[in-house]
Amino acid sequence: MIYIQNIKIRKLIFILFLIVCFVFLLSSLFVTAMKNTKSFDLNQLLRPLSSDAFMMALEKENHYFAEPYFKENKRDSLSSLALSMTTNIQFDDIRSLIRTELPGYSSFYSPISSDDDFTTMPEEENVTMEELAKEREVDIGSIRKAQESNKPTETPPPTQTTSGKKVAFIYHSHSRESFLPLLPGVTNPDHASSPKANVSLLGERLKSELEKHGIGAEQDKTDIVQLLLNNKLTYGSSYTMSRKVVQEAMKTNNDIQYLIDIHRDSARKNSTTVEINGQTYAKVYFVVGMDNKNYATNLNLATSIHNELNKKYKGISRDVYKKSRKMGNGIYNQDLSPNSLLIEIGGVDNTLDELYRTVDLLAEIISDYYWKDAKVNN
């Protein structure tokens, strides 16, 4: 009898051992399968949960933590949060009712700000290389007039500087994006491109303004479009080509901390212009690639600057748009630095005066953020 019981105990131990081995095997397979999971996948998984849900959870631990957030944001009811979690439907976004019903619609789903609608959402431009290769007349007089009328005022030397270090690198992946007011006779927004008068004017201005605030900056004026033409590549390879430029700059300058890619939007003037204190300014918006390792930190950077811009100059920043590979490039070279910004300044109809005014404010806010961040890290 004792012998039989010992056999049963051994069998039980053996079975338990097999179960434990099986559990470890499953765990290993799961970890191996998930090792390439990116922050984008996690973001997609948690998307049905609103920010309110997380803030309400944090509030349970610290009542004061969420107080500032709910002062500025409407508190969702538990029923709406439950509906959002179980059905992926949001009451404040009618698209959530149909995005699972229309084939392919969810692939292009992106949050919309309160000032935008479906017609003004940013999208990748579909420009032919033949169109980009064309030489166009440039209104040099208009450029000089804007530069003269927006000549920087004399200011005392900045109280803090980067001591000669070039910590900001400004470049232009879509180097020939231009503006209709600078191109006489051009009325088609799809033709707003020029190798001579383009977004590099804004990068030049941003560099100058950052330096006024004590931040050493470097601007690269490489004509990415010309490189694409030379290599017989399509416009979709712009970020691949500009990536080489950025990587080379980072090799030669170890002080680079911030990467700033300046673009212009393809939307028309009513969507890209705001009036502040009687003057018109070009609106900006930020694009963050969801499919890169620095997604969270870059999103925080863009959101912080967006919020500060609108706090001081209401309505000047449209939003922070998060884009995956399904909606665009998805990376935008932002994996190269946790302090990467892709900024769309104005649209095809904005004047250089409006653009310069906005760049000046943008430099002010970026500088404030830089010095606050430097103080915290030191």
C-alpha positions as YAML, in Angstrom:
chain: A
units: angstrom
residues:
- id: 1
  name: MET
  ca: [0.00, 0.00, 0.00]
- id: 2
  name: ILE
  ca: [2.83, 2.35, 0.92]
- id: 3
  name: TYR
  ca: [4.57, 1.41, -2.32]
- id: 4
  name: ILE
  ca: [1.48, 2.35, -4.37]
- id: 5
  name: GLN
  ca: [1.17, 5.70, -2.59]
- id: 6
  name: ASN
  ca: [4.82, 6.49, -3.35]
- id: 7
  name: ILE
  ca: [4.20, 5.76, -7.02]
- id: 8
  name: LYS
  ca: [1.20, 8.11, -7.03]
- id: 9
  name: ILE
  ca: [3.20, 10.86, -5.34]
- id: 10
  name: ARG
  ca: [6.00, 10.45, -7.89]
- id: 11
  name: LYS
  ca: [3.51, 10.63, -10.73]
- id: 12
  name: LEU
  ca: [1.98, 13.77, -9.23]
- id: 13
  name: ILE
  ca: [5.40, 15.40, -8.84]
- id: 14
  name: PHE
  ca: [6.28, 14.44, -12.41]
- id: 15
  name: ILE
  ca: [3.02, 15.88, -13.73]
- id: 16
  name: LEU
  ca: [3.57, 19.12, -11.79]
- id: 17
  name: PHE
  ca: [7.09, 19.29, -13.19]
- id: 18
  name: LEU
  ca: [5.74, 18.91, -16.73]
- id: 19
  name: ILE
  ca: [3.16, 21.65, -16.10]
- id: 20
  name: VAL
  ca: [5.84, 24.03, -14.79]
- id: 21
  name: CYS
  ca: [8.05, 23.29, -17.82]
- id: 22
  name: PHE
  ca: [5.10, 23.88, -20.14]
- id: 23
  name: VAL
  ca: [4.34, 27.24, -18.49]
- id: 24
  name: PHE
  ca: [7.97, 28.32, -18.81]
- id: 25
  name: LEU
  ca: [7.98, 27.21, -22.45]
- id: 26
  name: LEU
  ca: [4.87, 29.26, -23.20]
- id: 27
  name: SER
  ca: [6.37, 32.26, -21.40]
- id: 28
  name: SER
  ca: [9.56, 31.99, -23.45]
- id: 29
  name: LEU
  ca: [7.62, 31.77, -26.70]
- id: 30
  name: PHE
  ca: [5.50, 34.77, -25.71]
- id: 31
  name: VAL
  ca: [8.52, 36.91, -24.78]
- id: 32
  name: THR
  ca: [10.30, 35.93, -28.01]
- id: 33
  name: ALA
  ca: [7.25, 36.79, -30.09]
- id: 34
  name: MET
  ca: [6.82, 40.16, -28.37]
- id: 35
  name: LYS
  ca: [10.46, 41.27, -28.35]
- id: 36
  name: ASN
  ca: [9.97, 43.37, -31.49]
- id: 37
  name: THR
  ca: [6.79, 45.00, -30.26]
- id: 38
  name: LYS
  ca: [7.17, 48.78, -30.57]
- id: 39
  name: SER
  ca: [5.64, 51.64, -28.65]
- id: 40
  name: PHE
  ca: [3.23, 52.07, -31.58]
- id: 41
  name: ASP
  ca: [1.73, 48.62, -30.92]
- id: 42
  name: LEU
  ca: [1.27, 49.48, -27.25]
- id: 43
  name: ASN
  ca: [-0.28, 52.78, -28.25]
- id: 44
  name: GLN
  ca: [-2.72, 50.98, -30.55]
- id: 45
  name: LEU
  ca: [-3.64, 48.57, -27.75]
- id: 46
  name: LEU
  ca: [-4.34, 51.37, -25.28]
- id: 47
  name: ARG
  ca: [-5.96, 53.76, -27.78]
- id: 48
  name: PRO
  ca: [-9.55, 52.91, -26.69]
- id: 49
  name: LEU
  ca: [-8.68, 54.29, -23.26]
- id: 50
  name: SER
  ca: [-8.88, 58.07, -23.08]
- id: 51
  name: SER
  ca: [-6.45, 60.24, -21.13]
- id: 52
  name: ASP
  ca: [-9.25, 60.79, -18.63]
- id: 53
  name: ALA
  ca: [-9.24, 57.09, -17.75]
- id: 54
  name: PHE
  ca: [-5.56, 57.17, -16.82]
- id: 55
  name: MET
  ca: [-5.91, 60.43, -14.92]
- id: 56
  name: MET
  ca: [-8.87, 59.08, -12.96]
- id: 57
  name: ALA
  ca: [-6.83, 56.01, -12.05]
- id: 58
  name: LEU
  ca: [-3.93, 58.17, -10.87]
- id: 59
  name: GLU
  ca: [-6.35, 60.35, -8.94]
- id: 60
  name: LYS
  ca: [-7.28, 57.37, -6.78]
- id: 61
  name: GLU
  ca: [-3.73, 57.36, -5.44]
- id: 62
  name: ASN
  ca: [-3.18, 61.12, -5.27]
- id: 63
  name: HIS
  ca: [-6.20, 63.45, -5.41]
- id: 64
  name: TYR
  ca: [-4.07, 66.52, -6.08]
- id: 65
  name: PHE
  ca: [-2.21, 64.97, -9.02]
- id: 66
  name: ALA
  ca: [-5.12, 65.14, -11.46]
- id: 67
  name: GLU
  ca: [-6.68, 68.39, -10.19]
- id: 68
  name: PRO
  ca: [-4.95, 70.71, -12.74]
- id: 69
  name: TYR
  ca: [-5.81, 68.32, -15.57]
- id: 70
  name: PHE
  ca: [-9.54, 68.23, -14.82]
- id: 71
  name: LYS
  ca: [-9.66, 71.99, -14.39]
- id: 72
  name: GLU
  ca: [-8.90, 72.31, -18.12]
- id: 73
  name: ASN
  ca: [-10.55, 69.10, -19.37]
- id: 74
  name: LYS
  ca: [-14.08, 67.80, -19.04]
- id: 75
  name: ARG
  ca: [-14.32, 64.79, -16.75]
- id: 76
  name: ASP
  ca: [-15.74, 61.75, -18.56]
- id: 77
  name: SER
  ca: [-18.43, 59.71, -16.85]
- id: 78
  name: LEU
  ca: [-17.70, 56.13, -15.86]
- id: 79
  name: SER
  ca: [-20.31, 54.94, -18.37]
- id: 80
  name: SER
  ca: [-18.62, 56.75, -21.28]
- id: 81
  name: LEU
  ca: [-15.22, 55.40, -20.23]
- id: 82
  name: ALA
  ca: [-16.65, 51.88, -20.06]
- id: 83
  name: LEU
  ca: [-18.20, 52.29, -23.52]
- id: 84
  name: SER
  ca: [-14.90, 53.58, -24.90]
- id: 85
  name: MET
  ca: [-13.01, 50.61, -23.46]
- id: 86
  name: THR
  ca: [-15.44, 47.94, -24.66]
- id: 87
  name: THR
  ca: [-16.56, 49.28, -28.05]
- id: 88
  name: ASN
  ca: [-13.81, 51.76, -29.05]
- id: 89
  name: ILE
  ca: [-16.50, 54.42, -29.57]
- id: 90
  name: GLN
  ca: [-15.92, 58.01, -28.43]
- id: 91
  name: PHE
  ca: [-18.88, 60.37, -28.07]
- id: 92
  name: ASP
  ca: [-16.80, 63.38, -29.16]
- id: 93
  name: ASP
  ca: [-15.63, 61.76, -32.43]
- id: 94
  name: ILE
  ca: [-18.29, 60.62, -34.89]
- id: 95
  name: ARG
  ca: [-15.66, 58.80, -36.95]
- id: 96
  name: SER
  ca: [-15.39, 56.17, -34.23]
- id: 97
  name: LEU
  ca: [-18.89, 54.95, -35.23]
- id: 98
  name: ILE
  ca: [-17.83, 54.04, -38.77]
- id: 99
  name: ARG
  ca: [-14.08, 53.44, -38.77]
- id: 100
  name: THR
  ca: [-14.49, 49.68, -38.28]
- id: 101
  name: GLU
  ca: [-17.22, 49.44, -40.90]
- id: 102
  name: LEU
  ca: [-15.47, 51.08, -43.86]
- id: 103
  name: PRO
  ca: [-12.60, 49.02, -45.34]
- id: 104
  name: GLY
  ca: [-9.28, 50.80, -44.96]
- id: 105
  name: TYR
  ca: [-10.73, 53.75, -43.04]
- id: 106
  name: SER
  ca: [-9.09, 52.85, -39.73]
- id: 107
  name: SER
  ca: [-5.67, 52.81, -41.42]
- id: 108
  name: PHE
  ca: [-5.90, 56.56, -41.94]
- id: 109
  name: TYR
  ca: [-7.51, 57.42, -38.61]
- id: 110
  name: SER
  ca: [-5.81, 60.26, -36.76]
- id: 111
  name: PRO
  ca: [-6.97, 62.56, -33.94]
- id: 112
  name: ILE
  ca: [-8.47, 65.91, -34.98]
- id: 113
  name: SER
  ca: [-8.04, 69.12, -33.03]
- id: 114
  name: SER
  ca: [-10.93, 71.40, -32.13]
- id: 115
  name: ASP
  ca: [-9.90, 73.91, -34.82]
- id: 116
  name: ASP
  ca: [-9.62, 71.41, -37.67]
- id: 117
  name: ASP
  ca: [-11.97, 69.19, -39.62]
- id: 118
  name: PHE
  ca: [-11.52, 66.31, -42.05]
- id: 119
  name: THR
  ca: [-10.70, 68.65, -44.95]
- id: 120
  name: THR
  ca: [-7.82, 70.39, -43.17]
- id: 121
  name: MET
  ca: [-6.13, 67.38, -41.59]
- id: 122
  name: PRO
  ca: [-2.48, 67.14, -42.64]
- id: 123
  name: GLU
  ca: [-1.60, 64.52, -45.21]
- id: 124
  name: GLU
  ca: [1.44, 63.52, -47.21]
- id: 125
  name: GLU
  ca: [1.77, 65.62, -50.38]
- id: 126
  name: ASN
  ca: [1.53, 63.77, -53.67]
- id: 127
  name: VAL
  ca: [3.96, 65.83, -55.75]
- id: 128
  name: THR
  ca: [5.65, 64.55, -58.88]
- id: 129
  name: MET
  ca: [9.40, 64.86, -59.29]
- id: 130
  name: GLU
  ca: [8.79, 66.50, -62.68]
- id: 131
  name: GLU
  ca: [6.89, 69.31, -60.99]
- id: 132
  name: LEU
  ca: [9.53, 69.73, -58.28]
- id: 133
  name: ALA
  ca: [12.29, 69.92, -60.88]
- id: 134
  name: LYS
  ca: [10.80, 73.00, -62.55]
- id: 135
  name: GLU
  ca: [12.48, 76.39, -62.17]
- id: 136
  name: ARG
  ca: [10.05, 79.17, -61.24]
- id: 137
  name: GLU
  ca: [10.34, 82.92, -61.08]
- id: 138
  name: VAL
  ca: [10.86, 84.21, -57.55]
- id: 139
  name: ASP
  ca: [9.72, 87.56, -56.16]
- id: 140
  name: ILE
  ca: [13.09, 88.64, -54.75]
- id: 141
  name: GLY
  ca: [11.70, 92.09, -53.94]
- id: 142
  name: SER
  ca: [9.01, 90.60, -51.73]
- id: 143
  name: ILE
  ca: [11.59, 88.56, -49.84]
- id: 144
  name: ARG
  ca: [13.86, 91.57, -49.26]
- id: 145
  name: LYS
  ca: [10.91, 93.69, -48.17]
- id: 146
  name: ALA
  ca: [9.82, 91.08, -45.62]
- id: 147
  name: GLN
  ca: [13.36, 90.69, -44.32]
- id: 148
  name: GLU
  ca: [13.72, 94.46, -43.98]
- id: 149
  name: SER
  ca: [10.36, 95.01, -42.27]
- id: 150
  name: ASN
  ca: [10.99, 92.10, -39.90]
- id: 151
  name: LYS
  ca: [14.59, 92.97, -39.13]
- id: 152
  name: PRO
  ca: [15.38, 91.78, -35.59]
- id: 153
  name: THR
  ca: [15.39, 94.55, -33.01]
- id: 154
  name: GLU
  ca: [18.49, 95.27, -30.97]
- id: 155
  name: THR
  ca: [18.41, 93.26, -27.76]
- id: 156
  name: PRO
  ca: [20.90, 92.92, -24.91]
- id: 157
  name: PRO
  ca: [23.13, 89.83, -25.00]
- id: 158
  name: PRO
  ca: [21.41, 86.72, -23.58]
- id: 159
  name: THR
  ca: [22.08, 86.02, -19.92]
- id: 160
  name: GLN
  ca: [22.69, 82.33, -20.61]
- id: 161
  name: THR
  ca: [24.26, 80.72, -23.67]
- id: 162
  name: THR
  ca: [25.40, 77.34, -24.91]
- id: 163
  name: SER
  ca: [28.97, 78.68, -24.91]
- id: 164
  name: GLY
  ca: [29.50, 78.38, -28.63]
- id: 165
  name: LYS
  ca: [28.07, 74.87, -28.87]
- id: 166
  name: LYS
  ca: [25.66, 74.29, -31.76]
- id: 167
  name: VAL
  ca: [23.01, 72.29, -29.92]
- id: 168
  name: ALA
  ca: [20.15, 72.69, -32.42]
- id: 169
  name: PHE
  ca: [20.30, 71.27, -35.94]
- id: 170
  name: ILE
  ca: [17.77, 72.69, -38.42]
- id: 171
  name: TYR
  ca: [17.15, 70.97, -41.74]
- id: 172
  name: HIS
  ca: [14.49, 70.52, -44.42]
- id: 173
  name: SER
  ca: [13.42, 67.07, -45.66]
- id: 174
  name: HIS
  ca: [11.05, 68.70, -48.17]
- id: 175
  name: SER
  ca: [13.54, 71.33, -49.19]
- id: 176
  name: ARG
  ca: [11.59, 72.94, -52.04]
- id: 177
  name: GLU
  ca: [8.30, 73.55, -50.25]
- id: 178
  name: SER
  ca: [7.49, 77.16, -51.05]
- id: 179
  name: PHE
  ca: [4.72, 79.75, -50.79]
- id: 180
  name: LEU
  ca: [2.49, 81.19, -53.52]
- id: 181
  name: PRO
  ca: [3.10, 84.87, -52.54]
- id: 182
  name: LEU
  ca: [6.79, 84.34, -53.37]
- id: 183
  name: LEU
  ca: [6.09, 82.81, -56.80]
- id: 184
  name: PRO
  ca: [4.61, 85.34, -59.27]
- id: 185
  name: GLY
  ca: [2.03, 83.85, -61.61]
- id: 186
  name: VAL
  ca: [1.71, 80.56, -59.72]
- id: 187
  name: THR
  ca: [-1.81, 79.92, -58.40]
- id: 188
  name: ASN
  ca: [-1.97, 76.13, -58.16]
- id: 189
  name: PRO
  ca: [-1.04, 75.10, -54.59]
- id: 190
  name: ASP
  ca: [0.44, 71.86, -55.94]
- id: 191
  name: HIS
  ca: [2.99, 73.97, -57.82]
- id: 192
  name: ALA
  ca: [4.22, 75.87, -54.75]
- id: 193
  name: SER
  ca: [7.80, 74.67, -54.95]
- id: 194
  name: SER
  ca: [11.09, 76.39, -55.64]
- id: 195
  name: PRO
  ca: [14.80, 75.60, -55.31]
- id: 196
  name: LYS
  ca: [15.48, 79.27, -54.48]
- id: 197
  name: ALA
  ca: [12.65, 80.57, -52.27]
- id: 198
  name: ASN
  ca: [11.41, 77.93, -49.87]
- id: 199
  name: VAL
  ca: [11.23, 76.77, -46.26]
- id: 200
  name: SER
  ca: [14.98, 77.29, -45.88]
- id: 201
  name: LEU
  ca: [14.12, 80.99, -45.39]
- id: 202
  name: LEU
  ca: [12.24, 79.97, -42.24]
- id: 203
  name: GLY
  ca: [15.07, 77.75, -41.04]
- id: 204
  name: GLU
  ca: [17.48, 80.64, -41.50]
- id: 205
  name: ARG
  ca: [15.22, 82.89, -39.44]
- id: 206
  name: LEU
  ca: [14.78, 80.26, -36.72]
- id: 207
  name: LYS
  ca: [18.55, 79.80, -36.43]
- id: 208
  name: SER
  ca: [19.03, 83.55, -36.01]
- id: 209
  name: GLU
  ca: [16.27, 83.84, -33.41]
- id: 210
  name: LEU
  ca: [17.47, 80.87, -31.37]
- id: 211
  name: GLU
  ca: [20.93, 82.42, -31.22]
- id: 212
  name: LYS
  ca: [19.38, 85.64, -29.91]
- id: 213
  name: HIS
  ca: [18.13, 83.53, -27.01]
- id: 214
  name: GLY
  ca: [21.60, 82.10, -26.40]
- id: 215
  name: ILE
  ca: [21.05, 78.78, -28.16]
- id: 216
  name: GLY
  ca: [23.71, 77.86, -30.70]
- id: 217
  name: ALA
  ca: [22.12, 76.54, -33.87]
- id: 218
  name: GLU
  ca: [23.21, 75.14, -37.21]
- id: 219
  name: GLN
  ca: [21.11, 75.12, -40.38]
- id: 220
  name: ASP
  ca: [21.63, 72.67, -43.21]
- id: 221
  name: LYS
  ca: [20.41, 73.94, -46.60]
- id: 222
  name: THR
  ca: [20.99, 70.75, -48.56]
- id: 223
  name: ASP
  ca: [18.57, 70.58, -51.48]
- id: 224
  name: ILE
  ca: [17.10, 67.16, -50.75]
- id: 225
  name: VAL
  ca: [14.98, 67.29, -53.90]
- id: 226
  name: GLN
  ca: [18.09, 67.72, -56.06]
- id: 227
  name: LEU
  ca: [19.66, 64.68, -54.39]
- id: 228
  name: LEU
  ca: [16.50, 62.71, -55.16]
- id: 229
  name: LEU
  ca: [16.63, 63.83, -58.78]
- id: 230
  name: ASN
  ca: [20.32, 62.94, -59.05]
- id: 231
  name: ASN
  ca: [19.65, 59.46, -57.69]
- id: 232
  name: LYS
  ca: [16.39, 58.99, -59.63]
- id: 233
  name: LEU
  ca: [14.40, 58.50, -56.44]
- id: 234
  name: THR
  ca: [10.80, 59.43, -55.69]
- id: 235
  name: TYR
  ca: [9.56, 62.12, -53.30]
- id: 236
  name: GLY
  ca: [8.70, 59.38, -50.83]
- id: 237
  name: SER
  ca: [12.43, 58.86, -50.27]
- id: 238
  name: SER
  ca: [12.88, 62.40, -48.89]
- id: 239
  name: TYR
  ca: [13.27, 61.29, -45.28]
- id: 240
  name: THR
  ca: [15.70, 58.53, -46.24]
- id: 241
  name: MET
  ca: [17.86, 61.12, -47.99]
- id: 242
  name: SER
  ca: [17.62, 63.75, -45.23]
- id: 243
  name: ARG
  ca: [18.45, 61.04, -42.70]
- id: 244
  name: LYS
  ca: [21.92, 60.75, -44.22]
- id: 245
  name: VAL
  ca: [22.36, 64.52, -43.85]
- id: 246
  name: VAL
  ca: [21.34, 64.42, -40.19]
- id: 247
  name: GLN
  ca: [23.52, 61.41, -39.38]
- id: 248
  name: GLU
  ca: [26.54, 63.07, -40.96]
- id: 249
  name: ALA
  ca: [25.91, 66.24, -38.96]
- id: 250
  name: MET
  ca: [25.64, 64.26, -35.73]
- id: 251
  name: LYS
  ca: [28.92, 62.51, -36.50]
- id: 252
  name: THR
  ca: [30.77, 65.79, -36.93]
- id: 253
  name: ASN
  ca: [29.05, 67.63, -34.07]
- id: 254
  name: ASN
  ca: [28.59, 65.74, -30.80]
- id: 255
  name: ASP
  ca: [26.89, 68.76, -29.23]
- id: 256
  name: ILE
  ca: [23.69, 68.40, -31.26]
- id: 257
  name: GLN
  ca: [20.76, 67.79, -28.94]
- id: 258
  name: TYR
  ca: [17.73, 69.00, -30.89]
- id: 259
  name: LEU
  ca: [16.78, 68.05, -34.45]
- id: 260
  name: ILE
  ca: [14.29, 70.43, -36.09]
- id: 261
  name: ASP
  ca: [12.81, 69.60, -39.49]
- id: 262
  name: ILE
  ca: [10.96, 72.62, -40.92]
- id: 263
  name: HIS
  ca: [8.11, 72.14, -43.42]
- id: 264
  name: ARG
  ca: [5.06, 74.01, -44.67]
- id: 265
  name: ASP
  ca: [1.53, 72.66, -44.89]
- id: 266
  name: SER
  ca: [-0.48, 72.29, -48.10]
- id: 267
  name: ALA
  ca: [-3.70, 73.66, -46.54]
- id: 268
  name: ARG
  ca: [-5.14, 77.01, -47.63]
- id: 269
  name: LYS
  ca: [-4.98, 80.33, -45.80]
- id: 270
  name: ASN
  ca: [-8.18, 80.14, -43.76]
- id: 271
  name: SER
  ca: [-6.80, 77.04, -42.04]
- id: 272
  name: THR
  ca: [-3.20, 78.22, -41.64]
- id: 273
  name: THR
  ca: [-3.61, 81.81, -40.44]
- id: 274
  name: VAL
  ca: [-4.59, 83.36, -37.12]
- id: 275
  name: GLU
  ca: [-4.94, 86.98, -36.00]
- id: 276
  name: ILE
  ca: [-3.32, 87.96, -32.71]
- id: 277
  name: ASN
  ca: [-3.43, 91.54, -31.42]
- id: 278
  name: GLY
  ca: [-4.31, 92.90, -34.84]
- id: 279
  name: GLN
  ca: [-1.54, 91.08, -36.73]
- id: 280
  name: THR
  ca: [-1.79, 87.93, -38.81]
- id: 281
  name: TYR
  ca: [0.45, 84.96, -38.07]
- id: 282
  name: ALA
  ca: [1.00, 81.64, -39.83]
- id: 283
  name: LYS
  ca: [-0.24, 78.72, -37.77]
- id: 284
  name: VAL
  ca: [1.99, 75.78, -36.96]
- id: 285
  name: TYR
  ca: [1.45, 72.15, -36.18]
- id: 286
  name: PHE
  ca: [3.68, 69.32, -35.06]
- id: 287
  name: VAL
  ca: [4.03, 65.81, -36.48]
- id: 288
  name: VAL
  ca: [5.27, 62.94, -34.33]
- id: 289
  name: GLY
  ca: [6.16, 59.57, -35.82]
- id: 290
  name: MET
  ca: [4.49, 56.81, -33.84]
- id: 291
  name: ASP
  ca: [6.74, 54.05, -35.13]
- id: 292
  name: ASN
  ca: [10.06, 54.98, -33.56]
- id: 293
  name: LYS
  ca: [11.80, 54.23, -30.27]
- id: 294
  name: ASN
  ca: [11.69, 57.88, -29.15]
- id: 295
  name: TYR
  ca: [7.95, 58.26, -29.74]
- id: 296
  name: ALA
  ca: [7.04, 58.98, -26.10]
- id: 297
  name: THR
  ca: [9.76, 61.58, -25.48]
- id: 298
  name: ASN
  ca: [9.23, 63.30, -28.83]
- id: 299
  name: LEU
  ca: [5.49, 63.40, -28.24]
- id: 300
  name: ASN
  ca: [6.07, 65.01, -24.86]
- id: 301
  name: LEU
  ca: [8.41, 67.60, -26.42]
- id: 302
  name: ALA
  ca: [5.99, 68.52, -29.22]
- id: 303
  name: THR
  ca: [3.00, 68.61, -26.87]
- id: 304
  name: SER
  ca: [4.82, 70.84, -24.37]
- id: 305
  name: ILE
  ca: [5.78, 73.38, -27.05]
- id: 306
  name: HIS
  ca: [2.30, 73.22, -28.62]
- id: 307
  name: ASN
  ca: [0.67, 73.93, -25.25]
- id: 308
  name: GLU
  ca: [3.04, 76.77, -24.39]
- id: 309
  name: LEU
  ca: [2.54, 78.39, -27.79]
- id: 310
  name: ASN
  ca: [-1.23, 78.40, -27.38]
- id: 311
  name: LYS
  ca: [-0.97, 79.48, -23.77]
- id: 312
  name: LYS
  ca: [0.90, 82.65, -24.75]
- id: 313
  name: TYR
  ca: [-0.45, 83.09, -28.29]
- id: 314
  name: LYS
  ca: [-3.89, 81.52, -28.44]
- id: 315
  name: GLY
  ca: [-4.67, 79.61, -31.61]
- id: 316
  name: ILE
  ca: [-1.23, 79.80, -33.20]
- id: 317
  name: SER
  ca: [-0.60, 76.06, -32.94]
- id: 318
  name: ARG
  ca: [-3.15, 73.77, -34.56]
- id: 319
  name: ASP
  ca: [-2.25, 70.50, -32.90]
- id: 320
  name: VAL
  ca: [0.21, 67.65, -32.47]
- id: 321
  name: TYR
  ca: [-0.51, 64.99, -35.08]
- id: 322
  name: LYS
  ca: [0.60, 61.44, -34.40]
- id: 323
  name: LYS
  ca: [1.32, 59.43, -37.53]
- id: 324
  name: SER
  ca: [2.11, 55.76, -38.00]
- id: 325
  name: ARG
  ca: [3.52, 54.14, -41.14]
- id: 326
  name: LYS
  ca: [-0.06, 53.66, -42.33]
- id: 327
  name: MET
  ca: [-0.57, 57.42, -42.31]
- id: 328
  name: GLY
  ca: [2.83, 58.57, -43.57]
- id: 329
  name: ASN
  ca: [6.49, 57.89, -42.97]
- id: 330
  name: GLY
  ca: [5.88, 56.91, -39.35]
- id: 331
  name: ILE
  ca: [9.44, 57.67, -38.19]
- id: 332
  name: TYR
  ca: [10.44, 61.04, -39.71]
- id: 333
  name: ASN
  ca: [14.05, 60.52, -38.52]
- id: 334
  name: GLN
  ca: [12.83, 61.06, -34.96]
- id: 335
  name: ASP
  ca: [14.50, 57.85, -33.82]
- id: 336
  name: LEU
  ca: [17.82, 59.68, -34.14]
- id: 337
  name: SER
  ca: [17.16, 61.88, -31.11]
- id: 338
  name: PRO
  ca: [14.71, 62.02, -28.18]
- id: 339
  name: ASN
  ca: [14.50, 65.76, -28.90]
- id: 340
  name: SER
  ca: [13.24, 65.70, -32.48]
- id: 341
  name: LEU
  ca: [10.69, 68.13, -33.87]
- id: 342
  name: LEU
  ca: [8.91, 68.14, -37.23]
- id: 343
  name: ILE
  ca: [7.18, 71.51, -37.52]
- id: 344
  name: GLU
  ca: [4.83, 72.56, -40.30]
- id: 345
  name: ILE
  ca: [4.86, 76.37, -40.43]
- id: 346
  name: GLY
  ca: [2.05, 78.06, -42.34]
- id: 347
  name: GLY
  ca: [0.58, 76.94, -45.65]
- id: 348
  name: VAL
  ca: [0.91, 77.66, -49.35]
- id: 349
  name: ASP
  ca: [-0.87, 81.05, -49.07]
- id: 350
  name: ASN
  ca: [0.97, 82.59, -46.14]
- id: 351
  name: THR
  ca: [3.15, 85.64, -46.67]
- id: 352
  name: LEU
  ca: [6.76, 85.79, -45.54]
- id: 353
  name: ASP
  ca: [5.78, 88.49, -43.02]
- id: 354
  name: GLU
  ca: [3.28, 86.12, -41.39]
- id: 355
  name: LEU
  ca: [5.78, 83.28, -41.44]
- id: 356
  name: TYR
  ca: [8.60, 85.33, -39.91]
- id: 357
  name: ARG
  ca: [6.35, 86.56, -37.10]
- id: 358
  name: THR
  ca: [5.47, 82.99, -36.23]
- id: 359
  name: VAL
  ca: [9.07, 81.77, -36.39]
- id: 360
  name: ASP
  ca: [10.04, 84.47, -33.89]
- id: 361
  name: LEU
  ca: [7.40, 83.25, -31.41]
- id: 362
  name: LEU
  ca: [8.37, 79.64, -32.04]
- id: 363
  name: ALA
  ca: [12.01, 80.41, -31.26]
- id: 364
  name: GLU
  ca: [10.95, 82.10, -28.03]
- id: 365
  name: ILE
  ca: [8.98, 79.07, -26.82]
- id: 366
  name: ILE
  ca: [11.59, 76.52, -27.91]
- id: 367
  name: SER
  ca: [14.25, 78.55, -26.11]
- id: 368
  name: ASP
  ca: [12.19, 78.70, -22.92]
- id: 369
  name: TYR
  ca: [11.73, 74.95, -23.06]
- id: 370
  name: TYR
  ca: [15.43, 74.34, -23.72]
- id: 371
  name: TRP
  ca: [16.61, 76.39, -20.76]
- id: 372
  name: LYS
  ca: [14.04, 74.91, -18.39]
- id: 373
  name: ASP
  ca: [15.05, 71.42, -19.49]
- id: 374
  name: ALA
  ca: [18.74, 72.26, -19.14]
- id: 375
  name: LYS
  ca: [18.12, 73.55, -15.61]
- id: 376
  name: VAL
  ca: [16.29, 70.36, -14.62]
- id: 377
  name: ASN
  ca: [18.98, 68.08, -16.08]
- id: 378
  name: ASN
  ca: [21.77, 70.00, -14.39]
...
